[in-house]
XYZ file of C-alpha atoms in Angstrom:
366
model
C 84.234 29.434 73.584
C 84.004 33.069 75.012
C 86.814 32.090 77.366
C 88.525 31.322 74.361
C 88.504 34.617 73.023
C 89.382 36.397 75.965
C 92.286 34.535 75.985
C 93.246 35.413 72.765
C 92.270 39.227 73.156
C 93.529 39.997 76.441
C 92.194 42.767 78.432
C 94.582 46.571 77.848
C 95.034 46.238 82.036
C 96.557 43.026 81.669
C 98.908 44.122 78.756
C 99.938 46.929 81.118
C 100.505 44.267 83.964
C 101.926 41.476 81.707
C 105.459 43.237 80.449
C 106.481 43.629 83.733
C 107.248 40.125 84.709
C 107.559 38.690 81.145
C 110.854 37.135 80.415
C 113.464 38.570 77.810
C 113.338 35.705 75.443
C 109.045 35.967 75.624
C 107.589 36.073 72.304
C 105.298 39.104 72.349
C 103.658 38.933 68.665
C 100.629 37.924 69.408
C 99.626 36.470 66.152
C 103.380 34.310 66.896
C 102.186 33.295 70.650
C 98.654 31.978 69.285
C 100.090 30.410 66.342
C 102.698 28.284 68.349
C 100.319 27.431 71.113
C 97.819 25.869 68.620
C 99.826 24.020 66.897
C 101.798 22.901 70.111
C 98.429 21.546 71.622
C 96.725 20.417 68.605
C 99.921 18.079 67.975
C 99.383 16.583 72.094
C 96.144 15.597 70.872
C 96.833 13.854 67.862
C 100.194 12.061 69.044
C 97.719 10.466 72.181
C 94.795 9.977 69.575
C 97.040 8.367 66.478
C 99.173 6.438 69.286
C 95.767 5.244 70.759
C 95.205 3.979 67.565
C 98.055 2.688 66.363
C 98.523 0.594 69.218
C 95.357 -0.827 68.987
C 95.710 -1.725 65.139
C 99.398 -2.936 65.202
C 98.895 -5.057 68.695
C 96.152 -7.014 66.828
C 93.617 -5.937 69.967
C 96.168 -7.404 72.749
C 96.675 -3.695 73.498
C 92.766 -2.263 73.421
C 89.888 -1.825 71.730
C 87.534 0.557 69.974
C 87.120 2.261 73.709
C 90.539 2.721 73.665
C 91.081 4.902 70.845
C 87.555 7.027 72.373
C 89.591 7.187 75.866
C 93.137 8.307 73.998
C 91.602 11.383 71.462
C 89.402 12.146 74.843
C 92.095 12.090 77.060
C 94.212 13.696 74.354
C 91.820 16.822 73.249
C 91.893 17.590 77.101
C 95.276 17.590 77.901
C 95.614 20.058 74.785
C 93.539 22.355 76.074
C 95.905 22.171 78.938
C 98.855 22.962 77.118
C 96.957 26.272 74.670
C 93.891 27.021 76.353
C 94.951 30.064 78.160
C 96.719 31.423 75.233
C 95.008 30.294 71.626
C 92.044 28.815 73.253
C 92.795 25.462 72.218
C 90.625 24.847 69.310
C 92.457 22.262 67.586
C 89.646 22.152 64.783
C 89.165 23.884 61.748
C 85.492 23.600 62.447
C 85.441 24.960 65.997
C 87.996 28.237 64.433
C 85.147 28.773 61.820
C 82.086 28.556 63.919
C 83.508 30.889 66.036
C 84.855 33.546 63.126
C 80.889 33.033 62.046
C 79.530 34.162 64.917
C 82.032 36.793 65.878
C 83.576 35.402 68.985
C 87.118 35.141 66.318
C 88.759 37.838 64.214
C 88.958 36.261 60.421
C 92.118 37.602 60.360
C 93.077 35.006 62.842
C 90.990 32.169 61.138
C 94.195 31.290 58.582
C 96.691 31.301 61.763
C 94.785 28.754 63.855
C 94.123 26.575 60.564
C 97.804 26.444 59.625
C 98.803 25.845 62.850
C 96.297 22.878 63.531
C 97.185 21.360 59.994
C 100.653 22.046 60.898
C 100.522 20.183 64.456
C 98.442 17.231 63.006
C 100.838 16.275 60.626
C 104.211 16.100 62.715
C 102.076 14.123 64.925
C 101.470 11.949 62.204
C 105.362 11.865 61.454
C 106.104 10.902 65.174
C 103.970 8.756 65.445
C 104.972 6.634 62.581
C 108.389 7.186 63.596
C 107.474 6.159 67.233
C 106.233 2.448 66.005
C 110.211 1.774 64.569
C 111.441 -1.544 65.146
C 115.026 -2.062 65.316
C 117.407 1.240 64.648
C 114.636 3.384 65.828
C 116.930 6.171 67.445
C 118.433 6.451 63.943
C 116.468 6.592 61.713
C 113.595 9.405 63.309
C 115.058 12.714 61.826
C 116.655 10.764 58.723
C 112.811 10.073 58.035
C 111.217 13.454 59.246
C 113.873 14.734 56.829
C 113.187 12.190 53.913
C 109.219 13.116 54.289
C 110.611 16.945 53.782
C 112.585 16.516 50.775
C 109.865 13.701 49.014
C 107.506 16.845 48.654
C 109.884 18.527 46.097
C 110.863 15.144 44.634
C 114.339 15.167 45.790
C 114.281 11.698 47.021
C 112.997 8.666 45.671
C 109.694 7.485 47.534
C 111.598 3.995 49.229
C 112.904 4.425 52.011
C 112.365 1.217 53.553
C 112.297 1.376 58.053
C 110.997 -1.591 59.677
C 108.781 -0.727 61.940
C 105.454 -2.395 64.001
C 103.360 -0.649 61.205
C 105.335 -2.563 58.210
C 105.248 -6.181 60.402
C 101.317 -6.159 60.961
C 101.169 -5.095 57.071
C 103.714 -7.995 56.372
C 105.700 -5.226 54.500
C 102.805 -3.215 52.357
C 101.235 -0.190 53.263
C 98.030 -0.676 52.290
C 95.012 1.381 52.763
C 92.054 -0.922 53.084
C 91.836 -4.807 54.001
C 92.131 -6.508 56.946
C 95.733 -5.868 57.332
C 95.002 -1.647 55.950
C 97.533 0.624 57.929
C 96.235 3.146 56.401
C 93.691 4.128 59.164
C 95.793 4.704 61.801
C 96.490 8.527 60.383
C 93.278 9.197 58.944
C 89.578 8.212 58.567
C 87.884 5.584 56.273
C 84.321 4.689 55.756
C 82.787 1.452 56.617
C 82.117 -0.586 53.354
C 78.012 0.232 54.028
C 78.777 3.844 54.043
C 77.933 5.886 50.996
C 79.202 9.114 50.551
C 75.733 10.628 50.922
C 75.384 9.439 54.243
C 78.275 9.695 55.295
C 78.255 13.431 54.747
C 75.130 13.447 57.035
C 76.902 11.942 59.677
C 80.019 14.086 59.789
C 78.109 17.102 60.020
C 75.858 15.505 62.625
C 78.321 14.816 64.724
C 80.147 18.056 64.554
C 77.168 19.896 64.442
C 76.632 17.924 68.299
C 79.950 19.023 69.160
C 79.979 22.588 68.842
C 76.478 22.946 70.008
C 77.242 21.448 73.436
C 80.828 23.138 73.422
C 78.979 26.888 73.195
C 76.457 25.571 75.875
C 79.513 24.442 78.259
C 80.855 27.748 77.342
C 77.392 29.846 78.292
C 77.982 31.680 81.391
C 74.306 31.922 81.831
C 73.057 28.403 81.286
C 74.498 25.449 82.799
C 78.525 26.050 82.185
C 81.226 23.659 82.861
C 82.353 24.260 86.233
C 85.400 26.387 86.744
C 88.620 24.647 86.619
C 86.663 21.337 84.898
C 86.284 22.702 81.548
C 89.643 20.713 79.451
C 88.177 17.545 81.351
C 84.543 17.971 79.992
C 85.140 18.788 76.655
C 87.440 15.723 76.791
C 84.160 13.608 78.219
C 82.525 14.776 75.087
C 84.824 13.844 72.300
C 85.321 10.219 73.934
C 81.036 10.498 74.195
C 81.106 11.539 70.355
C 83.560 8.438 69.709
C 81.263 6.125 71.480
C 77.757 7.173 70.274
C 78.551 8.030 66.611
C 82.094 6.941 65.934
C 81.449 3.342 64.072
C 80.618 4.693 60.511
C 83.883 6.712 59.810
C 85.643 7.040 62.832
C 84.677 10.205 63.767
C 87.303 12.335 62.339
C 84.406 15.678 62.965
C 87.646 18.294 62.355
C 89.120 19.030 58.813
C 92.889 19.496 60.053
C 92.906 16.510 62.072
C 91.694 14.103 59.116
C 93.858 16.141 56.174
C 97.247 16.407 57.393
C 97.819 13.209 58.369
C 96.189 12.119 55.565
C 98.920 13.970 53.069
C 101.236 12.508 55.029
C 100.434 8.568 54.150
C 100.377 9.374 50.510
C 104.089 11.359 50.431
C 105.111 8.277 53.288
C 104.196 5.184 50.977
C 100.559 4.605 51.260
C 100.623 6.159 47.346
C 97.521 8.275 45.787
C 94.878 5.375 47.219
C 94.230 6.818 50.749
C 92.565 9.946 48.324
C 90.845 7.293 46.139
C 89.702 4.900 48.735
C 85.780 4.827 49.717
C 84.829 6.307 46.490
C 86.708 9.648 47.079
C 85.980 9.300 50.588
C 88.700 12.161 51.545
C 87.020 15.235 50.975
C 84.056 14.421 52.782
C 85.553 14.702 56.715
C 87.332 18.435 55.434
C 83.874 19.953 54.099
C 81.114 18.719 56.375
C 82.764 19.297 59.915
C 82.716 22.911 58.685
C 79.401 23.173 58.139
C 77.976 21.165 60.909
C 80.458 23.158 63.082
C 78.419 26.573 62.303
C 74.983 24.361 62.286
C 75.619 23.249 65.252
C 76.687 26.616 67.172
C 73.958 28.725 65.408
C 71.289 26.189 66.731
C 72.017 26.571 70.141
C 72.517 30.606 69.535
C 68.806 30.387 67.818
C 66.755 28.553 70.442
C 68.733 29.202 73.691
C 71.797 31.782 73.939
C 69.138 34.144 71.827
C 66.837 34.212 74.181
C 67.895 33.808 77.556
C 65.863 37.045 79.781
C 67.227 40.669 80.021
C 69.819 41.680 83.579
C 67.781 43.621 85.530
C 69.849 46.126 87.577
C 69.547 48.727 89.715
C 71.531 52.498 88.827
C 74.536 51.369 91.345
C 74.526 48.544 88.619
C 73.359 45.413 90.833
C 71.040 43.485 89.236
C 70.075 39.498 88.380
C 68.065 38.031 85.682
C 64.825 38.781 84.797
C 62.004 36.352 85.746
C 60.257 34.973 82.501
C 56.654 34.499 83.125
C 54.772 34.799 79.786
C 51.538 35.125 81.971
C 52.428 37.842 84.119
C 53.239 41.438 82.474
C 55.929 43.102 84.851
C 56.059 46.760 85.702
C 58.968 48.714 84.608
C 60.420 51.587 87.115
C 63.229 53.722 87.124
C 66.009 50.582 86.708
C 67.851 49.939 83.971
C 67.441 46.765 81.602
C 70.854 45.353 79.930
C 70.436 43.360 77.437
C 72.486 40.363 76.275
C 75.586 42.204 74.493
C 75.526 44.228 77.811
C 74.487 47.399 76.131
C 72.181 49.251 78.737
C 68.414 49.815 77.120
C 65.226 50.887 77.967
C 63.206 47.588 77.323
C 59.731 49.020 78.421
C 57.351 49.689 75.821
C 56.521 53.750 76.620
C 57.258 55.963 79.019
C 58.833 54.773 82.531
C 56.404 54.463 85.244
C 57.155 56.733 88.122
C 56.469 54.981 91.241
C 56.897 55.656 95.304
C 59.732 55.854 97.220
C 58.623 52.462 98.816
C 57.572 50.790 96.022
C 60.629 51.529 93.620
C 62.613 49.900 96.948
C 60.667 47.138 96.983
C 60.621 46.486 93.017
C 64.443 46.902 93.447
C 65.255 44.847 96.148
């Protein structure tokens, strides 16, 4: 998550460096550049993820199973942080964006760009994907519909428009939202029919509370981080492990944009005002408890790891290494300089500094 930030505050040196080579049509509002690249790789993800699903739904299981839509939103998330990473950070959750506003690794005033844009990504992936699963005159009828789905906001067109598509034939011609032949779920997220709202609330923010806290300890660059160059591919490893290990009660939708928008989408594209009804009111509950298991989950791993890891010892040329934590032995304190976590330099030592030898202020140091 830190490397996310950089990336979205670059350093003055490589402002300097950057509009030398940049091209004439290059976008250089950066508020524009982040807002694009979000979107851009937040709509990768959810074109694999839906298309995972709706493949497996629509092809009756001939074309995968629950592992497959784990393997597409895995393989999806990292291949979006391949396409934004270096430039928005490739959040492509509302929950991630607000954990790290909360703990100051994100301007606020950039909190309503990255939203929009993930809302906005999510739902034209929902509209291509539907699109995608046309029948016969598929070619055709794509921007008619992108268009129709436009205009049915502001009631300008009547909500029939009739395509046949692989969606309408496993639905024998009704959208329906729950059932065995419910289409429904291929955009958003339902609850099983054991799932009450109560507990389903407890696992949404469980399992975003999981995310976040092992995304800000693959981001920790002094605990165990992902290795360099691997980082898209793990946090790809751990939304297929989320899917896997606590995906069966709701899906695992764990991000508020990714459930919402497509979500709007089904009721302006047919599916009516039921996908808001459906599980008693189920909707609201995958929008509200990602974002606070999201800062749960971050500020759990600040309290009882990235809070505490020991001081940087360094020398006055600025060399140093972390502190040894021994609770049993108390360590001497010479004329070195402690910085602290924020990198602020401090004197850490409880009085006065201890003037010692030549050789033994050598020895301390080396």
């Amino acid at each position: 998550m830190k490397d996310s930030v950089e990336s979205v505050e670059p350093r003055e040196d490589q402002q300097e460096r950057g509009h030398r080579s940049r091209p004439m049509a290059c976008l250089r509002h950066r508020l524009i550049r982040v807002g694009l690249a979000e979107a851009l790789c937040t709509y990768v993800m959810m074109v694999f993820g839906l298309g995972s699903v709706a493949q497996v739904v629509t092809g009756h299981g001939a074309f995968g199973q629950y592992l497959s839509i784990n393997i597409g939103f895995g393989l999806g998330v990292t291949m979006g942080v391949h396409v934004g990473g270096s430039v928005s950070g490739a959040h492509m959750n509302a929950a991630v964006s607000l954990a790290m506003c909360v703990f100051g690794r994100l301007a606020w005033k950039m909190l309503p760009v990255y939203v929009f844009a993930q809302f906005l990504g999510s739902f034209l992936a929902a509209v291509t994907i539907y699109t995608v699963f046309n029948g016969k005159d598929r070619c055709s009828h794509s921007l008619l519909y992108c268009c129709w789905i436009i205009c049915s906001w502001i009631e300008l067109l009547p909500s029939t428009l009739s395509i046949t598509d692989a969606i309408y034939d496993f639905g024998g011609g009704n959208l329906t939202t729950t059932g065995a032949k419910a289409t429904a779920g291929i955009f958003a997220t339902y609850p099983a029919p054991y799932l009450s709202l109560q507990s389903g609330f407890i696992d949404q923010v469980l399992g975003t509370a999981m995310l976040l806290l092992c995304l800000t300890a693959l981001s920790d660059q002094r605990n165990k981080p992902a290795a360099r160059g691997s980082e898209s591919v793990m946090v790809g490893l751990l939304v297929m492990l989320i899917g896997v290990s606590l995906g069966s009660n709701s899906g695992y939708p764990i991000n508020p944009t990714r459930d919402l928008a497509p979500r709007l989408f089904t009721a302006v594209a047919g599916w009516g005002h039921e996908v808001f009804r459906a599980g008693n009111g189920w909707w609201w509950v995958p929008v509200v408890a990602p974002l606070l298991g999201g800062v749960m989950g971050a500020g759990l791993y600040k309290a009882l790891i990235e809070l505490h890891h020991p001081a940087i010892v360094c020398d006055q040329n600025g060399h140093g290494e972390q502190e040894e934590m021994d609770p049993l032995e108390k360590q001497s304190h010479a004329d070195v300089c402690v910085r602290d976590t924020s990198g602020e330099m401090c004197d850490s030592s409880p009085g006065p500094l201890l003037r010692l030898s030549e050789r033994e202020e050598a020895k301390y140091i080396s």
